[in-house]
Every structure is written in structure tokens, then in C-alpha cells.
């Protein structure tokens, strides 16, 4: 566990197994989204109900944190994050170990710190950009009093801590869950791992929610103009 199949791409070392499952995740999302939106109707089918429920849930949270107008701007990113992370987490529950690689193994792309760090960096750049757009230089420095400078220094530190905490939390939980299931599957391949696999499905949802809700909070703190 934790070893990856690496290759060189444009002179950059890339974890090929993570890349494969990442593209599988994106492909599944494209197909599911196409099916869900192909025949929209006033009387929705089950899949449409699920997607509308997800959109309504995050729309309500975003609006309560940053207002209706701001929520509309940032909802596409938040929904994309949630759907990608959830699907990627669930991908890890498939029996990838039946496919034997000479190095590494196929698993959830979120068990690679590079994947979770990339998403966290994207979120950080995103809310910093919109924070500067909304508040200008005050996004970094609240005022020039002593206490204001101290708060600004803490805020600057948080700009670096936030992406690290987002990335590490998601990576550690997904990797730990896969190691747990793998351990019990090695000890007893039948029945014993099933409760842990069911629990990991629950964890997959929770981790997707946590990452997305924290991202929502960070964006809201950046764009809200109340001091």
C-alpha cells in the first residue's frame, strides 16, 4: 500500500496508477451527468431527484454563507469538488487488486497526496483570487494597528495551513480506510471485510462533504465584505 506506478511525462514524474483512476473517475462523472441531464422533466426520475437534491443542498449552504449572488458564482466549483471527491472515493472500493501491476496498484486517486494537494491548491488559489477581487489589499491586511497586523500575520499563515490541512485530511482518511479493508481482506477474504467496506462508503461521503464544506467556508470568508 502507498507505492505508486511512476512514469515520466514531459520530464515530470507522474504516478500513472493515480492518473488512470482519476481519468476513470472523470469519465464516470461525464457519463452519469449526461444520463442525468438528458431527459429533464417536471416529474423527475430517481437519478434527477438525486442530482437536484445535491444541488439544492449545496446551494442552500452556499447562500447561507455568502449570499445568493455570490453563491451562484461559486456553486459550480463546489459541486464539481463534491462529485469528483465522492466518486473518486467510491472508486477505491472496487476490486482493483484483481488487476496486477508490476509496481504499485490501482486504487482511489485520493489515496495519493499529490491528488488531494492539487485540489487543495486549486481551492486556495481560487479563494485568494476572489478574496483579492472582493477586498483588494485588505484581504491580507485588515488595518495598520498592532492587533490588526497580528491578525493579518495569522491570516497569512492560514493561507498556507488551509490547503495542507485539506489535502492531508482527505488523503489520510482514504488511505487509512483502504489499508484497513486490505488488512482484513488478507486475514479473511469472506464476510469479515464487508462491515468495514460498508463503513468506508460512509467515510467516502463524509470526506467529500468535509472537503467541500470547508472549501465553501474558506471562499465565504474571502468574499464576504463584513469585517
Coordinates of N, CA and C in Angstrom, one line a residue:
X1 N 0.8 -1.2 0.0 CA 0.0 0.0 0.0 C 0.9 1.2 0.0
X2 N 0.5 2.3 -0.8 CA 1.2 3.5 -0.8 C 2.2 3.7 -1.9
X3 N 2.6 2.5 -2.5 CA 3.6 2.5 -3.6 C 2.8 2.8 -4.9
X4 N 3.4 3.6 -5.7 CA 2.7 4.0 -6.9 C 3.5 3.7 -8.2
X5 N 2.8 3.4 -9.3 CA 3.5 3.1 -10.6 C 3.8 4.4 -11.2
X6 N 5.1 4.7 -11.3 CA 5.5 6.1 -11.8 C 6.0 6.0 -13.2
X7 N 5.9 7.1 -13.9 CA 6.4 7.2 -15.2 C 6.8 8.7 -15.5
X8 N 7.5 8.9 -16.6 CA 7.9 10.3 -16.9 C 7.0 10.8 -18.0
X9 N 6.5 12.0 -17.8 CA 5.6 12.6 -18.7 C 6.0 14.1 -18.9
X10 N 6.6 14.4 -20.1 CA 7.1 15.8 -20.3 C 8.2 16.1 -19.3
X11 N 9.0 15.1 -18.9 CA 10.1 15.3 -18.0 C 9.6 15.4 -16.5
X12 N 8.3 15.2 -16.3 CA 7.8 15.2 -14.9 C 7.4 13.8 -14.4
X13 N 7.8 13.5 -13.2 CA 7.5 12.2 -12.6 C 6.0 12.1 -12.3
X14 N 5.3 11.2 -12.9 CA 3.8 11.1 -12.7 C 3.4 9.7 -12.2
X15 N 2.5 9.7 -11.2 CA 2.0 8.4 -10.7 C 0.9 7.9 -11.6
X16 N 1.3 7.0 -12.4 CA 0.4 6.5 -13.5 C -0.9 5.9 -13.0
X17 N -0.8 5.1 -11.9 CA -2.0 4.5 -11.4 C -3.0 5.5 -10.9
X18 N -2.5 6.6 -10.3 CA -3.4 7.7 -9.9 C -4.0 8.3 -11.1
X19 N -3.2 8.6 -12.1 CA -3.7 9.2 -13.3 C -4.8 8.4 -14.0
X20 N -4.6 7.0 -14.0 CA -5.6 6.2 -14.6 C -6.9 6.2 -13.9
X21 N -6.9 6.1 -12.6 CA -8.2 6.1 -11.8 C -8.8 7.5 -11.8
X22 N -8.0 8.5 -11.9 CA -8.5 9.9 -12.0 C -9.3 10.1 -13.3
X23 N -8.8 9.6 -14.4 CA -9.5 9.7 -15.7 C -10.7 8.8 -15.7
X24 N -10.6 7.6 -15.0 CA -11.8 6.8 -14.9 C -12.9 7.5 -14.1
X25 N -12.5 8.2 -13.0 CA -13.5 8.9 -12.2 C -14.1 10.0 -13.1
X26 N -13.3 10.8 -13.8 CA -13.9 11.9 -14.6 C -14.8 11.3 -15.7
X27 N -14.4 10.2 -16.3 CA -15.2 9.6 -17.3 C -16.6 9.2 -16.8
X28 N -16.6 8.5 -15.6 CA -17.8 8.1 -15.0 C -18.7 9.3 -14.7
X29 N -18.1 10.4 -14.2 CA -18.9 11.6 -13.9 C -19.5 12.2 -15.2
X30 N -18.8 12.2 -16.3 CA -19.3 12.7 -17.5 C -20.5 11.9 -18.0
X31 N -20.3 10.6 -17.9 CA -21.4 9.7 -18.4 C -22.6 9.8 -17.5
X32 N -22.4 9.8 -16.2 CA -23.6 9.9 -15.3 C -24.3 11.3 -15.4
X33 N -23.5 12.3 -15.6 CA -24.1 13.7 -15.8 C -24.9 13.8 -17.1
X34 N -24.4 13.1 -18.1 CA -25.1 13.1 -19.4 C -26.4 12.4 -19.3
X35 N -26.4 11.2 -18.6 CA -27.6 10.4 -18.4 C -28.6 11.2 -17.5
X36 N -28.1 11.9 -16.5 CA -29.0 12.6 -15.5 C -29.6 13.8 -16.2
X37 N -29.0 14.4 -17.1 CA -29.5 15.7 -17.7 C -30.1 15.5 -19.1
X38 N -30.1 14.2 -19.6 CA -30.5 14.0 -21.0 C -32.0 14.2 -21.1
X39 N -32.8 13.8 -20.2 CA -34.3 13.9 -20.2 C -34.8 14.5 -19.0
X40 N -34.6 15.8 -18.8 CA -35.1 16.5 -17.6 C -36.6 16.7 -17.7
X41 N -37.3 16.6 -16.7 CA -38.8 16.8 -16.7 C -39.3 17.3 -15.4
X42 N -40.5 17.9 -15.4 CA -41.1 18.4 -14.2 C -41.4 17.3 -13.2
X43 N -41.6 16.1 -13.7 CA -41.8 14.9 -12.8 C -40.4 14.1 -12.9
X44 N -39.5 14.4 -12.1 CA -38.2 13.8 -12.2 C -38.1 12.3 -11.9
X45 N -37.1 11.7 -12.6 CA -36.8 10.3 -12.3 C -35.9 10.2 -11.0
X46 N -35.6 9.0 -10.6 CA -34.8 8.9 -9.4 C -33.4 9.6 -9.5
X47 N -32.7 9.4 -10.6 CA -31.4 10.0 -10.8 C -31.5 11.5 -10.8
X48 N -32.5 12.1 -11.4 CA -32.7 13.5 -11.4 C -33.0 14.0 -10.0
X49 N -33.7 13.3 -9.2 CA -34.0 13.7 -7.9 C -32.8 13.7 -7.0
X50 N -31.9 12.7 -7.2 CA -30.6 12.7 -6.5 C -29.8 13.9 -6.8
X51 N -29.6 14.2 -8.1 CA -28.8 15.4 -8.5 C -29.4 16.7 -8.1
X52 N -30.7 16.8 -8.2 CA -31.4 18.0 -7.8 C -31.2 18.2 -6.3
X53 N -31.3 17.1 -5.5 CA -31.1 17.2 -4.1 C -29.7 17.6 -3.7
X54 N -28.7 17.2 -4.4 CA -27.3 17.6 -4.2 C -27.1 19.1 -4.5
X55 N -27.7 19.5 -5.6 CA -27.6 20.9 -6.0 C -28.3 21.8 -5.0
X56 N -29.5 21.4 -4.6 CA -30.2 22.2 -3.6 C -29.5 22.2 -2.3
X57 N -28.9 21.1 -1.9 CA -28.2 21.1 -0.6 C -27.1 22.1 -0.5
X58 N -26.2 22.0 -1.5 CA -25.0 22.9 -1.5 C -25.4 24.3 -1.9
X59 N -26.4 24.5 -2.7 CA -26.9 25.8 -3.0 C -27.4 26.5 -1.7
X60 N -28.1 25.8 -0.9 CA -28.6 26.4 0.4 C -27.5 26.7 1.3
X61 N -26.5 25.8 1.4 CA -25.3 26.1 2.3 C -24.5 27.3 1.8
X62 N -24.3 27.3 0.5 CA -23.5 28.5 -0.1 C -24.2 29.8 0.1
X63 N -25.5 29.8 -0.1 CA -26.3 31.0 0.0 C -26.3 31.5 1.5
X64 N -26.4 30.6 2.4 CA -26.4 31.0 3.8 C -25.0 31.5 4.3
X65 N -24.0 31.1 3.6 CA -22.6 31.6 4.0 C -22.2 32.8 3.2
X66 N -22.6 33.0 2.0 CA -22.1 34.1 1.2 C -23.1 34.9 0.5
X67 N -24.4 34.6 0.6 CA -25.5 35.3 -0.1 C -25.8 34.7 -1.5
X68 N -26.9 35.0 -2.0 CA -27.4 34.3 -3.2 C -26.6 34.6 -4.4
X69 N -26.2 35.9 -4.6 CA -25.4 36.3 -5.8 C -24.1 35.6 -5.8
X70 N -23.4 35.7 -4.7 CA -22.1 35.1 -4.6 C -22.1 33.6 -4.7
X71 N -23.2 33.0 -4.2 CA -23.3 31.5 -4.2 C -23.4 31.0 -5.7
X72 N -24.1 31.8 -6.5 CA -24.3 31.4 -7.9 C -22.9 31.3 -8.6
X73 N -22.0 32.2 -8.2 CA -20.7 32.3 -8.9 C -19.9 31.0 -8.5
X74 N -19.9 30.6 -7.3 CA -19.0 29.6 -6.8 C -19.6 28.2 -6.7
X75 N -20.9 28.1 -6.9 CA -21.6 26.8 -6.8 C -21.0 25.7 -7.8
X76 N -20.7 26.1 -9.1 CA -20.1 25.1 -10.0 C -18.8 24.5 -9.5
X77 N -17.9 25.2 -8.9 CA -16.7 24.7 -8.3 C -17.0 23.7 -7.2
X78 N -17.9 24.2 -6.3 CA -18.2 23.4 -5.1 C -18.9 22.0 -5.5
X79 N -19.8 22.1 -6.4 CA -20.5 20.9 -6.8 C -19.5 19.9 -7.5
X80 N -18.6 20.5 -8.3 CA -17.6 19.7 -9.0 C -16.7 19.0 -8.0
X81 N -16.2 19.8 -7.0 CA -15.4 19.2 -6.0 C -16.1 18.0 -5.3
X82 N -17.3 18.2 -4.9 CA -18.0 17.2 -4.1 C -18.2 15.9 -5.0
X83 N -18.7 16.1 -6.2 CA -19.0 15.0 -7.1 C -17.7 14.2 -7.4
X84 N -16.6 15.0 -7.7 CA -15.3 14.3 -8.0 C -14.8 13.5 -6.9
X85 N -14.7 14.2 -5.7 CA -14.2 13.5 -4.5 C -15.0 12.3 -4.1
X86 N -16.3 12.4 -4.1 CA -17.2 11.3 -3.7 C -17.0 10.1 -4.7
X87 N -17.0 10.4 -6.0 CA -16.8 9.4 -7.0 C -15.4 8.8 -6.9
X88 N -14.4 9.6 -6.7 CA -13.0 9.1 -6.6 C -12.9 8.2 -5.3
X89 N -13.5 8.6 -4.2 CA -13.5 7.8 -3.0 C -14.2 6.5 -3.2
X90 N -15.3 6.5 -3.9 CA -16.1 5.2 -4.1 C -15.3 4.3 -5.1
X91 N -14.6 4.9 -6.0 CA -13.8 4.1 -6.9 C -12.8 3.2 -6.2
X92 N -12.3 3.7 -5.1 CA -11.4 2.9 -4.3 C -12.0 1.7 -3.7
X93 N -13.3 1.5 -3.7 CA -14.0 0.3 -3.1 C -14.1 -0.8 -4.1
X94 N -13.8 -0.5 -5.4 CA -13.8 -1.5 -6.4 C -12.6 -2.5 -6.3
X95 N -12.8 -3.8 -6.7 CA -11.7 -4.8 -6.5 C -10.6 -4.6 -7.5
X96 N -9.9 -3.4 -7.4 CA -8.8 -3.1 -8.3 C -7.6 -4.1 -8.2
X97 N -7.5 -4.8 -7.0 CA -6.3 -5.7 -6.8 C -6.4 -6.9 -7.7
X98 N -7.5 -7.1 -8.4 CA -7.6 -8.2 -9.4 C -6.8 -7.9 -10.6
X99 N -6.5 -6.6 -10.8 CA -5.6 -6.2 -11.9 C -4.2 -6.0 -11.3
X100 N -3.3 -6.9 -11.7 CA -2.0 -7.0 -11.1 C -1.0 -6.1 -12.0
X101 N -0.4 -5.1 -11.3 CA 0.6 -4.3 -11.9 C 2.0 -4.7 -11.4
X102 N 3.0 -4.5 -12.2 CA 4.4 -4.9 -11.8 C 4.9 -4.0 -10.7
X103 N 4.3 -2.8 -10.6 CA 4.6 -1.9 -9.5 C 3.4 -1.1 -9.1
X104 N 3.2 -0.8 -7.9 CA 2.0 0.0 -7.4 C 0.7 -0.8 -7.6
X105 N -0.4 -0.1 -7.4 CA -1.7 -0.7 -7.6 C -2.8 0.3 -7.9
X106 N -3.8 -0.1 -8.5 CA -4.9 0.8 -8.8 C -5.8 1.0 -7.6
X107 N -6.1 2.2 -7.2 CA -6.9 2.5 -6.0 C -7.6 3.8 -6.2
X108 N -8.2 4.3 -5.2 CA -8.8 5.7 -5.3 C -7.7 6.7 -5.5
X109 N -7.9 7.6 -6.5 CA -6.9 8.6 -6.7 C -6.7 9.5 -5.5
X110 N -7.6 9.5 -4.5 CA -7.4 10.3 -3.3 C -6.6 9.7 -2.3
X111 N -6.0 8.5 -2.6 CA -5.1 7.9 -1.6 C -3.6 8.3 -2.0
X112 N -3.6 9.3 -3.0 CA -2.3 9.9 -3.4 C -2.3 11.3 -2.9
X113 N -1.3 11.7 -2.1 CA -1.2 13.0 -1.5 C -1.1 14.1 -2.7
X114 N -0.5 13.7 -3.8 CA -0.4 14.6 -4.9 C -1.8 15.0 -5.5
X115 N -2.7 14.1 -5.5 CA -4.1 14.4 -6.0 C -4.8 15.3 -5.0
X116 N -4.8 15.0 -3.7 CA -5.5 15.8 -2.8 C -4.8 17.2 -2.6
X117 N -3.5 17.2 -2.7 CA -2.8 18.5 -2.6 C -3.2 19.4 -3.8
X118 N -3.3 18.8 -5.0 CA -3.6 19.5 -6.2 C -5.0 20.2 -6.1
X119 N -6.0 19.5 -5.5 CA -7.3 20.0 -5.3 C -7.3 21.1 -4.3
X120 N -6.5 20.9 -3.2 CA -6.4 21.9 -2.2 C -5.8 23.2 -2.7
X121 N -4.7 23.1 -3.5 CA -4.1 24.2 -4.1 C -5.0 25.0 -5.0
X122 N -5.8 24.3 -5.8 CA -6.8 24.9 -6.7 C -7.8 25.7 -5.8
X123 N -8.3 25.1 -4.8 CA -9.2 25.8 -3.9 C -8.5 27.1 -3.3
X124 N -7.3 26.9 -2.9 CA -6.6 28.1 -2.2 C -6.4 29.2 -3.2
X125 N -5.9 28.9 -4.4 CA -5.8 29.9 -5.5 C -7.1 30.6 -5.8
X126 N -8.1 29.8 -5.8 CA -9.5 30.3 -6.1 C -10.0 31.3 -5.1
X127 N -9.9 30.9 -3.8 CA -10.5 31.8 -2.8 C -9.5 33.0 -2.6
X128 N -8.2 32.9 -2.8 CA -7.3 34.0 -2.7 C -7.6 35.0 -3.8
X129 N -7.9 34.5 -5.0 CA -8.2 35.4 -6.2 C -9.5 36.2 -5.9
X130 N -10.5 35.4 -5.5 CA -11.8 36.1 -5.3 C -11.7 37.0 -4.0
X131 N -10.9 36.6 -3.1 CA -10.7 37.5 -1.9 C -10.1 38.8 -2.3
X132 N -9.1 38.8 -3.1 CA -8.4 40.0 -3.6 C -9.4 40.8 -4.4
X133 N -10.1 40.1 -5.3 CA -11.1 40.8 -6.1 C -12.2 41.5 -5.3
X134 N -12.6 40.9 -4.2 CA -13.6 41.5 -3.4 C -13.1 42.5 -2.4
X135 N -11.9 42.4 -1.9 CA -11.5 43.2 -0.8 C -10.2 44.0 -1.1
X136 N -9.5 43.6 -2.3 CA -8.3 44.3 -2.6 C -7.2 43.9 -1.6
X137 N -6.3 44.8 -1.3 CA -5.2 44.6 -0.4 C -5.6 44.2 1.0
X138 N -6.8 44.7 1.4 CA -7.4 44.4 2.7 C -7.6 42.9 3.0
X139 N -7.6 42.1 1.9 CA -7.8 40.7 2.1 C -6.6 40.1 2.9
X140 N -5.4 40.8 2.8 CA -4.3 40.3 3.5 C -4.1 41.1 4.8
X141 N -4.3 42.4 4.8 CA -4.1 43.2 6.0 C -5.4 44.0 6.3
X142 N -5.9 43.7 7.5 CA -7.2 44.3 7.9 C -7.0 45.8 8.2
X143 N -6.0 46.1 9.0 CA -5.7 47.5 9.3 C -4.3 47.6 9.7
X144 N -3.8 48.8 10.0 CA -2.4 49.0 10.4 C -2.2 49.2 11.9
X145 N -3.1 48.9 12.7 CA -2.9 48.8 14.1 C -2.1 47.6 14.5
X146 N -1.6 47.6 15.7 CA -0.7 46.4 16.1 C -1.5 45.1 16.1
X147 N -2.7 45.2 16.7 CA -3.6 44.0 16.7 C -4.0 43.6 15.3
X148 N -4.2 44.6 14.4 CA -4.6 44.2 13.0 C -3.4 43.6 12.3
X149 N -2.2 44.0 12.6 CA -1.0 43.3 11.9 C -0.9 41.9 12.4
X150 N -1.1 41.7 13.7 CA -1.0 40.3 14.2 C -2.1 39.4 13.6
X151 N -3.3 39.9 13.5 CA -4.3 39.2 12.9 C -4.0 38.9 11.4
X152 N -3.4 39.9 10.7 CA -3.0 39.7 9.3 C -2.0 38.6 9.2
X153 N -1.0 38.6 10.1 CA 0.0 37.5 10.1 C -0.6 36.2 10.3
X154 N -1.5 36.1 11.2 CA -2.2 34.8 11.4 C -3.0 34.4 10.2
X155 N -3.7 35.3 9.6 CA -4.4 35.0 8.3 C -3.5 34.6 7.2
X156 N -2.3 35.2 7.1 CA -1.3 34.8 6.1 C -0.8 33.4 6.3
X157 N -0.6 33.1 7.6 CA -0.2 31.7 7.9 C -1.3 30.7 7.6
X158 N -2.6 31.1 7.8 CA -3.7 30.2 7.5 C -3.8 29.9 6.0
X159 N -3.3 30.9 5.1 CA -3.3 30.7 3.7 C -2.5 29.5 3.3
X160 N -1.4 29.2 4.1 CA -0.6 28.0 3.8 C -1.1 26.8 4.5
X161 N -1.7 27.0 5.7 CA -2.1 25.9 6.5 C -3.4 25.2 6.0
X162 N -4.3 26.1 5.4 CA -5.6 25.5 4.9 C -5.4 24.5 3.8
X163 N -4.6 24.8 2.8 CA -4.5 23.7 1.7 C -3.8 22.5 2.3
X164 N -2.9 22.6 3.2 CA -2.2 21.5 3.7 C -3.2 20.6 4.5
X165 N -4.0 21.3 5.3 CA -5.0 20.5 6.2 C -6.0 19.8 5.3
X166 N -6.5 20.5 4.3 CA -7.5 19.9 3.4 C -6.9 18.7 2.7
X167 N -5.7 18.8 2.2 CA -5.1 17.7 1.4 C -4.8 16.5 2.3
X168 N -4.2 16.8 3.5 CA -3.8 15.8 4.4 C -5.0 15.0 5.0
X169 N -6.0 15.7 5.3 CA -7.2 15.1 5.9 C -7.8 14.1 5.0
X170 N -8.0 14.5 3.7 CA -8.7 13.6 2.8 C -7.8 12.5 2.4
X171 N -6.5 12.7 2.2 CA -5.5 11.7 1.9 C -5.4 10.6 3.0
X172 N -5.2 11.1 4.2 CA -5.0 10.2 5.3 C -6.2 9.3 5.6
X173 N -7.4 9.9 5.5 CA -8.6 9.1 5.8 C -8.9 8.0 4.7
X174 N -8.7 8.4 3.5 CA -8.9 7.4 2.4 C -7.9 6.3 2.4
X175 N -6.6 6.7 2.6 CA -5.5 5.7 2.6 C -5.7 4.8 3.8
X176 N -6.0 5.3 5.0 CA -6.2 4.5 6.2 C -7.3 3.5 6.0
X177 N -8.4 4.0 5.4 CA -9.6 3.1 5.1 C -9.2 1.9 4.2
X178 N -8.5 2.2 3.2 CA -8.1 1.2 2.2 C -7.1 0.2 2.8
X179 N -6.2 0.7 3.7 CA -5.3 -0.2 4.4 C -6.1 -1.1 5.3
X180 N -7.1 -0.6 6.0 CA -7.9 -1.3 6.9 C -8.7 -2.5 6.2
X181 N -9.3 -2.1 5.1 CA -10.1 -3.1 4.3 C -9.1 -4.2 3.8
X182 N -7.9 -3.7 3.3 CA -7.0 -4.7 2.7 C -6.5 -5.6 3.8
X183 N -6.2 -5.1 5.0 CA -5.7 -6.0 6.1 C -6.7 -7.1 6.5
X184 N -8.0 -6.7 6.6 CA -9.0 -7.7 7.0 C -9.3 -8.6 5.8
X185 N -9.2 -8.1 4.6 CA -9.4 -9.0 3.4 C -8.3 -10.0 3.3
X186 N -7.1 -9.7 3.7 CA -5.9 -10.6 3.7 C -6.1 -11.7 4.8
X187 N -6.7 -11.3 6.0 CA -6.9 -12.2 7.0 C -8.0 -13.2 6.8
X188 N -9.1 -12.6 6.2 CA -10.3 -13.4 5.9 C -11.0 -12.8 4.8
X189 N -11.0 -13.4 3.6 CA -11.5 -12.8 2.4 C -13.0 -12.7 2.4
X190 N -13.7 -13.5 3.2 CA -15.1 -13.5 3.1 C -15.8 -12.9 4.4
X191 N -16.8 -12.1 4.2 CA -17.7 -11.6 5.3 C -17.0 -10.7 6.2
X192 N -15.8 -11.0 6.8 CA -15.2 -10.1 7.8 C -15.0 -8.7 7.2
X193 N -14.4 -8.5 6.0 CA -14.2 -7.1 5.5 C -15.5 -6.4 5.1
X194 N -16.6 -7.1 5.0 CA -17.8 -6.4 4.5 C -18.3 -5.2 5.4
X195 N -18.3 -5.4 6.7 CA -18.7 -4.2 7.5 C -17.8 -3.0 7.3
X196 N -16.5 -3.3 7.2 CA -15.5 -2.2 7.0 C -15.7 -1.6 5.6
X197 N -16.0 -2.4 4.6 CA -16.3 -1.8 3.3 C -17.5 -0.9 3.3
X198 N -18.5 -1.4 4.0 CA -19.7 -0.5 4.1 C -19.4 0.8 4.9
X199 N -18.6 0.7 5.9 CA -18.2 1.9 6.7 C -17.4 2.8 5.8
X200 N -16.6 2.3 4.9 CA -15.8 3.1 4.0 C -16.6 3.9 3.0
X201 N -17.7 3.3 2.6 CA -18.7 4.0 1.7 C -19.2 5.2 2.5
X202 N -19.5 5.1 3.8 CA -20.0 6.2 4.6 C -18.9 7.2 4.7
X203 N -17.6 6.8 5.0 CA -16.5 7.7 5.1 C -16.3 8.4 3.8
X204 N -16.4 7.7 2.6 CA -16.3 8.4 1.3 C -17.2 9.6 1.2
X205 N -18.4 9.4 1.6 CA -19.4 10.5 1.6 C -19.0 11.6 2.6
X206 N -18.6 11.3 3.8 CA -18.3 12.3 4.8 C -17.1 13.1 4.4
X207 N -16.1 12.4 3.9 CA -14.8 13.1 3.5 C -15.1 14.1 2.3
X208 N -16.0 13.7 1.4 CA -16.3 14.6 0.3 C -17.1 15.8 0.8
X209 N -18.0 15.6 1.8 CA -18.7 16.7 2.4 C -17.8 17.6 3.2
X210 N -16.9 17.0 3.9 CA -16.0 17.9 4.7 C -15.1 18.7 3.9
X211 N -14.5 18.2 2.8 CA -13.7 18.9 1.9 C -14.5 20.1 1.3
X212 N -15.7 19.8 0.8 CA -16.5 20.7 0.1 C -17.0 21.8 1.0
X213 N -17.4 21.4 2.2 CA -17.9 22.4 3.2 C -16.8 23.3 3.7
X214 N -15.6 22.8 3.9 CA -14.5 23.6 4.3 C -14.1 24.6 3.2
X215 N -14.2 24.1 2.0 CA -13.9 25.0 0.8 C -14.9 26.1 0.7
X216 N -16.2 25.7 1.0 CA -17.3 26.8 1.0 C -17.0 27.8 2.1
X217 N -16.6 27.4 3.2 CA -16.3 28.3 4.3 C -15.1 29.2 4.0
X218 N -14.1 28.7 3.4 CA -12.9 29.5 3.0 C -13.3 30.5 1.9
X219 N -14.1 30.1 1.0 CA -14.5 31.1 -0.1 C -15.4 32.1 0.5
X220 N -16.3 31.7 1.4 CA -17.2 32.7 2.0 C -16.4 33.7 2.9
X221 N -15.4 33.3 3.6 CA -14.6 34.2 4.4 C -13.8 35.1 3.5
X222 N -13.4 34.7 2.3 CA -12.7 35.5 1.4 C -13.5 36.6 0.7
X223 N -14.7 36.3 0.4 CA -15.6 37.2 -0.4 C -16.5 38.0 0.4
X224 N -16.8 37.6 1.6 CA -17.7 38.4 2.4 C -17.0 39.7 2.8
X225 N -17.7 40.8 2.7 CA -17.1 42.1 2.9 C -17.3 42.6 4.3
X226 N -18.1 41.9 5.1 CA -18.2 42.3 6.5 C -16.9 42.1 7.2
X227 N -16.5 43.1 8.0 CA -15.3 43.0 8.7 C -15.5 42.5 10.2

